[in-house]
mmCIF file of C-alpha atoms in Angstrom:
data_model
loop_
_atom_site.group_PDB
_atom_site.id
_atom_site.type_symbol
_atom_site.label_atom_id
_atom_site.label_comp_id
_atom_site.label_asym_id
_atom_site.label_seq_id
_atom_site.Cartn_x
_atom_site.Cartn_y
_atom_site.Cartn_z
ATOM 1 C CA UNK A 1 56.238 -90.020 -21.874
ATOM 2 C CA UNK A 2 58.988 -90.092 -24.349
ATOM 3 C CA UNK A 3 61.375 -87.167 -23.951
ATOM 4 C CA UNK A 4 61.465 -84.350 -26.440
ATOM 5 C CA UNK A 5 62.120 -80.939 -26.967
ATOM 6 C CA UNK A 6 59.083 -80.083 -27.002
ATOM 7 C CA UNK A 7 58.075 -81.755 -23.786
ATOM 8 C CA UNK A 8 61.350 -79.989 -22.049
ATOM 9 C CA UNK A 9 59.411 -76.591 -23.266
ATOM 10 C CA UNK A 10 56.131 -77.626 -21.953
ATOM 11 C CA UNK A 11 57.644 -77.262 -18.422
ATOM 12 C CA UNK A 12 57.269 -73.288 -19.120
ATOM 13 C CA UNK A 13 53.419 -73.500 -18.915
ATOM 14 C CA UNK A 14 52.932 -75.808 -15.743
ATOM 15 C CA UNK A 15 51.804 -73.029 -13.793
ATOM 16 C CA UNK A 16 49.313 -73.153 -10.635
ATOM 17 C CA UNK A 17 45.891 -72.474 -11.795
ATOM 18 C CA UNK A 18 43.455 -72.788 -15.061
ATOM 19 C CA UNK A 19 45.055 -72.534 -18.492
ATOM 20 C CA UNK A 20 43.886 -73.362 -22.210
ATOM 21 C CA UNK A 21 45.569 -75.353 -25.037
ATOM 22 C CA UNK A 22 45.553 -71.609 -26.685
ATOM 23 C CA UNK A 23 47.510 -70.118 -23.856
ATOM 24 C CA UNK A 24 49.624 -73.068 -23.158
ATOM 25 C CA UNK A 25 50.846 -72.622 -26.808
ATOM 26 C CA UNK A 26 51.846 -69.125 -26.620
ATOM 27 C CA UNK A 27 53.582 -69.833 -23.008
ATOM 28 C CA UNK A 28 55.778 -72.072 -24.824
ATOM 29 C CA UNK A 29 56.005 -71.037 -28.090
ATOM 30 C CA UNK A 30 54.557 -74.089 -30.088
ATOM 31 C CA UNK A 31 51.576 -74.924 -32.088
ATOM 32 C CA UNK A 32 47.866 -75.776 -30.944
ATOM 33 C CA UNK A 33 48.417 -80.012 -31.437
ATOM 34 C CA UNK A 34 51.749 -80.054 -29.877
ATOM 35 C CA UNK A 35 50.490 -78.461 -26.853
ATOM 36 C CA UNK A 36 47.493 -80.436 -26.758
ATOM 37 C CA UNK A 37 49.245 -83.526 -27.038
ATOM 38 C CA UNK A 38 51.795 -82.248 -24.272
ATOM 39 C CA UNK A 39 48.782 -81.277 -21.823
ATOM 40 C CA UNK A 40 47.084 -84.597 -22.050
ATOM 41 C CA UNK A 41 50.240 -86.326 -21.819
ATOM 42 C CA UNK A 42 51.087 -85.040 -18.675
ATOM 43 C CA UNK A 43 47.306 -85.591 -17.079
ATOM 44 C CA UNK A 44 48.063 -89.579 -18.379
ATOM 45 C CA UNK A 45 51.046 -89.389 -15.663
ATOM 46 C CA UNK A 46 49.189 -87.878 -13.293
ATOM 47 C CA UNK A 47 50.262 -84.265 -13.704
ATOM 48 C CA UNK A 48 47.242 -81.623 -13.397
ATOM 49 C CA UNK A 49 43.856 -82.503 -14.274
ATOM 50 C CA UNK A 50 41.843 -81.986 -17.359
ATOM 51 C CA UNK A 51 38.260 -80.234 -16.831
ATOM 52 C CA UNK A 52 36.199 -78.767 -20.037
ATOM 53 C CA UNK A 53 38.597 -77.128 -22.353
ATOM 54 C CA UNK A 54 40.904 -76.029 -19.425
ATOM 55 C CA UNK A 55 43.884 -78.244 -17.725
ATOM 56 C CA UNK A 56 44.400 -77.247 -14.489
ATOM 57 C CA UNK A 57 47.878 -77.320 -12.198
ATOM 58 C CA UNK A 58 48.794 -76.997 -8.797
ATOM 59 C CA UNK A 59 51.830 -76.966 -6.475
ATOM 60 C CA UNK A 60 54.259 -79.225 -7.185
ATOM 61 C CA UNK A 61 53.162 -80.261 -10.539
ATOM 62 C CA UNK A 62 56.221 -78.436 -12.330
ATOM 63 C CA UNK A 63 58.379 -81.002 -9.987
ATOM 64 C CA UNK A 64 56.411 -84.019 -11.133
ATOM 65 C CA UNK A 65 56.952 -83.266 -14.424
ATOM 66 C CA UNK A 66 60.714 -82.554 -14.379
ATOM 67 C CA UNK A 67 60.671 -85.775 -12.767
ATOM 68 C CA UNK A 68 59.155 -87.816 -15.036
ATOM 69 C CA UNK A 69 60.865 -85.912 -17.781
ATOM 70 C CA UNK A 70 64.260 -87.159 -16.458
ATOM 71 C CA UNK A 71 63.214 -90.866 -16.230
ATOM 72 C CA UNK A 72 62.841 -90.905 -19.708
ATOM 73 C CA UNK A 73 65.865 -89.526 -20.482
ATOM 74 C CA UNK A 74 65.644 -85.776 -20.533
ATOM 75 C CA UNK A 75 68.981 -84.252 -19.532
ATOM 76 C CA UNK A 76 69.151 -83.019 -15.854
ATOM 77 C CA UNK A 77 70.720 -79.698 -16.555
ATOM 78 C CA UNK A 78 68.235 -78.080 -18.721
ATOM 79 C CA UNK A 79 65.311 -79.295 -17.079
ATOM 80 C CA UNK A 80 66.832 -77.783 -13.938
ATOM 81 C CA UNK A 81 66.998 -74.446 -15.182
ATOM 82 C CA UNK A 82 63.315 -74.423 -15.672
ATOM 83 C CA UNK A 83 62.547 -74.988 -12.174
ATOM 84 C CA UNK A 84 62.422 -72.480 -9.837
ATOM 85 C CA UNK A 85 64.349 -72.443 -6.518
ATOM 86 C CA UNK A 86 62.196 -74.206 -4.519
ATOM 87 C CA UNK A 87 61.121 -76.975 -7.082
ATOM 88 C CA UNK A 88 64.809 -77.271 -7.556
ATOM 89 C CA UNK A 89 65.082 -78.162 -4.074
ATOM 90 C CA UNK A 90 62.401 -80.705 -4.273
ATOM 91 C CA UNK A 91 64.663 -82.382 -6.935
ATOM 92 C CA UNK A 92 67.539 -82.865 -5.227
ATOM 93 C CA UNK A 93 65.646 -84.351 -2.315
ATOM 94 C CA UNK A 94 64.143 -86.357 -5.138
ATOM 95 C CA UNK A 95 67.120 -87.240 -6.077
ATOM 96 C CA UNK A 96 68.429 -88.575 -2.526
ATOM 97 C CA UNK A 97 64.927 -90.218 -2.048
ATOM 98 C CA UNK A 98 65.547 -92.502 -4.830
ATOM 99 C CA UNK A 99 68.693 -93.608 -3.693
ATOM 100 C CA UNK A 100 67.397 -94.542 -0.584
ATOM 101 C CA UNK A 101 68.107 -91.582 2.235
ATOM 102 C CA UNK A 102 65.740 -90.716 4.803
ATOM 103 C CA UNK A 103 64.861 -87.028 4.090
ATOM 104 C CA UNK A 104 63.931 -83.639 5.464
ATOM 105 C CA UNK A 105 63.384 -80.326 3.645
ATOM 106 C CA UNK A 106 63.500 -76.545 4.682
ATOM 107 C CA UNK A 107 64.870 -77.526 8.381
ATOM 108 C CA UNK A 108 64.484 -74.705 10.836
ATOM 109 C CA UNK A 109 67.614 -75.148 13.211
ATOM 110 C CA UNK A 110 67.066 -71.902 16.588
ATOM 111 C CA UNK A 111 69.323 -69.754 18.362
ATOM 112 C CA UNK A 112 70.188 -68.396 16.186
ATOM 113 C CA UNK A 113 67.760 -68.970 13.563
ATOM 114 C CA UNK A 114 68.986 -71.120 10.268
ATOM 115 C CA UNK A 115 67.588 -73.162 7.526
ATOM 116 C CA UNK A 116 68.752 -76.239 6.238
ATOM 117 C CA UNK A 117 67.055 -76.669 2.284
ATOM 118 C CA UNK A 118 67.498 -80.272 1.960
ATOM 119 C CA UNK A 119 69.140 -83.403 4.482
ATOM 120 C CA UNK A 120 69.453 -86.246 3.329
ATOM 121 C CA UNK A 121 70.377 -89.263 6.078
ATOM 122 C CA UNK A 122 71.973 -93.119 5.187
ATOM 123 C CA UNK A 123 74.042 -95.299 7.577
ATOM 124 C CA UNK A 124 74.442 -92.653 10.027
ATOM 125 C CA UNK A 125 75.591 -89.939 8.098
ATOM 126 C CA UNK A 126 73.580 -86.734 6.849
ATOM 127 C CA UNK A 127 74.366 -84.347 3.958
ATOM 128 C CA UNK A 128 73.244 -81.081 4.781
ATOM 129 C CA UNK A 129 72.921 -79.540 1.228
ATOM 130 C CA UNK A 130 72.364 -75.808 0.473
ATOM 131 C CA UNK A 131 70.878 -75.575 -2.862
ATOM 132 C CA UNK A 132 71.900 -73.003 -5.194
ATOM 133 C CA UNK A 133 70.084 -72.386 -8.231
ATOM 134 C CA UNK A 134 71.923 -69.385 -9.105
ATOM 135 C CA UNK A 135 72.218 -68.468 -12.828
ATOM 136 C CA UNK A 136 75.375 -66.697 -12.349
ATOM 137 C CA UNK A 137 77.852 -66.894 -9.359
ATOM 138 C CA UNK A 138 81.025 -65.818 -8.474
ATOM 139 C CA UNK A 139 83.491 -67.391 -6.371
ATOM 140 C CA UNK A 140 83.455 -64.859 -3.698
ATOM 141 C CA UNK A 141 79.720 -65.755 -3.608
ATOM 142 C CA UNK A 142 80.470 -69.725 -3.500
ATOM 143 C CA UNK A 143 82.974 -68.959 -0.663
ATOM 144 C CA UNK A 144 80.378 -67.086 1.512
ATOM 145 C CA UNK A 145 77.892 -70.003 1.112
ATOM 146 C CA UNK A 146 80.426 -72.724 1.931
ATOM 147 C CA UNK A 147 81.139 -70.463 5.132
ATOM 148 C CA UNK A 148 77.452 -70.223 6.047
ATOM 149 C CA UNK A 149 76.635 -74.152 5.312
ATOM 150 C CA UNK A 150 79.373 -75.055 7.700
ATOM 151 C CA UNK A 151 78.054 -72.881 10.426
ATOM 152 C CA UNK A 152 74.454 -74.084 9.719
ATOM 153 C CA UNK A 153 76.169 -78.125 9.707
ATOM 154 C CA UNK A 154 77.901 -77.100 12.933
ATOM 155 C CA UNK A 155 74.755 -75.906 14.399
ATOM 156 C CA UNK A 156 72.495 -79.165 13.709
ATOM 157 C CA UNK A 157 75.092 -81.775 14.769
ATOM 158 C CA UNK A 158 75.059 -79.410 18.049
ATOM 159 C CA UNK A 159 71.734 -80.112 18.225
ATOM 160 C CA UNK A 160 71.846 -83.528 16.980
ATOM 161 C CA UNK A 161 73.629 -85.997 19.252
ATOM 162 C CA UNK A 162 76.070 -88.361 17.555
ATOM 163 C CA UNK A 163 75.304 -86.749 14.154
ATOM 164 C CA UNK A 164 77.976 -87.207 11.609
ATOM 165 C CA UNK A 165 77.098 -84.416 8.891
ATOM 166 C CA UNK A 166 78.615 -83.281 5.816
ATOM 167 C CA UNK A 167 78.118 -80.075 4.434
ATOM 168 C CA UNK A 168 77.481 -79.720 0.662
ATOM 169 C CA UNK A 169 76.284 -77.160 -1.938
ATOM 170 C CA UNK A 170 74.270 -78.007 -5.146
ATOM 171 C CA UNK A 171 74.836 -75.819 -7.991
ATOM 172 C CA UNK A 172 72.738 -74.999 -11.367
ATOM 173 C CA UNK A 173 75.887 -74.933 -13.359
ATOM 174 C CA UNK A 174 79.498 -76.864 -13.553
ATOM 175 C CA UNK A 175 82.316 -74.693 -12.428
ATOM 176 C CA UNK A 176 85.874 -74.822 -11.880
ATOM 177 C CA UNK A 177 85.739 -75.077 -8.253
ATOM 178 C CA UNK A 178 85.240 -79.228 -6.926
ATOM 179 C CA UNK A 179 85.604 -78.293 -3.325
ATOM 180 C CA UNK A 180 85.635 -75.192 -1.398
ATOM 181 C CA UNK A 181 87.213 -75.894 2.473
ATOM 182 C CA UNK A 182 86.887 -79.895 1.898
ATOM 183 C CA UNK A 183 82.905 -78.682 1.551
ATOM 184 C CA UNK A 184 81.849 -80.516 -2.214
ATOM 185 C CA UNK A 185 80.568 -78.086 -4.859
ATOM 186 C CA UNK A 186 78.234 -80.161 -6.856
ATOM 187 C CA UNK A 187 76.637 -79.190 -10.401
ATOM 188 C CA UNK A 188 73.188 -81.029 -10.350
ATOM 189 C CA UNK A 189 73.739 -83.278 -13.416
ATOM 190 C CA UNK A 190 76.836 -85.020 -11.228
ATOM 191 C CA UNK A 191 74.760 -84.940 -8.230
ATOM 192 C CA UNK A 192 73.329 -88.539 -8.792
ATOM 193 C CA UNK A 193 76.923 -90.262 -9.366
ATOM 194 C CA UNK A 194 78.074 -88.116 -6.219
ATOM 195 C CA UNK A 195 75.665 -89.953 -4.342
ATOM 196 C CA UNK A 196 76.788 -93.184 -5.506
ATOM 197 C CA UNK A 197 80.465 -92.481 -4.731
ATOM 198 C CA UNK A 198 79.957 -90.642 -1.582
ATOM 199 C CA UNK A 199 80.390 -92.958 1.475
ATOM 200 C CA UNK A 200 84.015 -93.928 -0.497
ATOM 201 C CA UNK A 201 85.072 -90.378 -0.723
ATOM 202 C CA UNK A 202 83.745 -88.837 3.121
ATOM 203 C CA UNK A 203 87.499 -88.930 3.832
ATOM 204 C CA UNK A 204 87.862 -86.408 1.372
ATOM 205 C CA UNK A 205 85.344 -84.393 2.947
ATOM 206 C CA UNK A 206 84.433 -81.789 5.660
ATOM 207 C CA UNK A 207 82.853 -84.420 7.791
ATOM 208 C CA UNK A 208 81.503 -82.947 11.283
ATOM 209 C CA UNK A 209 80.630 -85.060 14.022
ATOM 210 C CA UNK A 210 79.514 -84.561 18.089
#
């Protein structure tokens, strides 16, 4: 699957169900053999399945795409905008996955109630990230979610014994702001080389431990 344009606009029409070559092309705004040859590249890798004249997608397959997308070169940013919240979770976890962490999504801590979107667990330590796939934010906003993500990191070590955890928010978008309360504000195309530098920066960070 070599990256183009035109494949980074074919993520627009991955969308659970039935569709035709027809109304794949007018999803994404190309012509009839682009968007065949898009459609049938995708069910080469795996992505949706072919049946008759209609290519059919499910759950998840927007994420597989993005995925593949980005091994062969496509730039992490744009494709990331395409995704919604919850496949842009999936990515991040993807992310961590490939560098080797142990992960859980969508972890529902209790009294009181909270939800961790992605953890992410190497050599003892856990990032607790809080994914943000906000098209606009302000830093008021970024504040209050760097207050809630160390309350939610506070409440799993408490319920974690001899957790180390660091909190840390993934954002759609580079902004000003690297660090809000030692917590790391992290645009998702520098998420990767965050990873790689992270155990040599944790001084830096709001690390929490029982």
């Amino acid at each position: 699957m070599k990256f183009n344009q035109i494949m980074l606009s074919g993520l627009k029409g991955i969308i659970p169900g039935g569709i035709s070559v027809e109304d794949f092309s007018v999803v994404i705004k190309s012509n009839i053999v682009d968007s065949q040859n898009i459609l049938d590249g995708y069910v080469k890798y795996g992505i949706g399945k072919k049946q008759d004249d209609m290519y059919y997608f499910e759950d998840g397959d927007k994420l597989k795409a993005a995925i593949q997308l980005i091994k062969h070169g496509g730039p992490l940013d744009e494709i990331s905008v395409l995704l919604d919240w919850k496949d842009f979770e999936g990515l991040v976890a993807e992310i961590l996955f490939s560098k080797n962490f142990a992960i859980i999504k969508n972890l529902i801590l209790t009294k009181p109630r909270m939800e961790i979107d992605v953890i992410g667990i190497r050599l003892g330590v856990a990032i607790l990230i809080d994914c943000k796939h906000w098209k606009r934010y302000s830093s008021s906003a970024l504040s209050s979610a760097v207050k809630k993500q160390i309350e939610r990191t506070k409440h799993y070590i408490s319920k974690t014994p001899g957790a180390m955890a660091v909190p840390v928010i993934v954002t759609l978008y580079q902004d000003k702001i690297d660090f809000i309360d030692r917590v790391p504000i992290v645009p998702v195309f520098q998420f990767s080389s965050f990873i790689d530098e992270f155990y040599g920066n944790l001084d830096q960070m709001n690390t929490l431990e029982t």
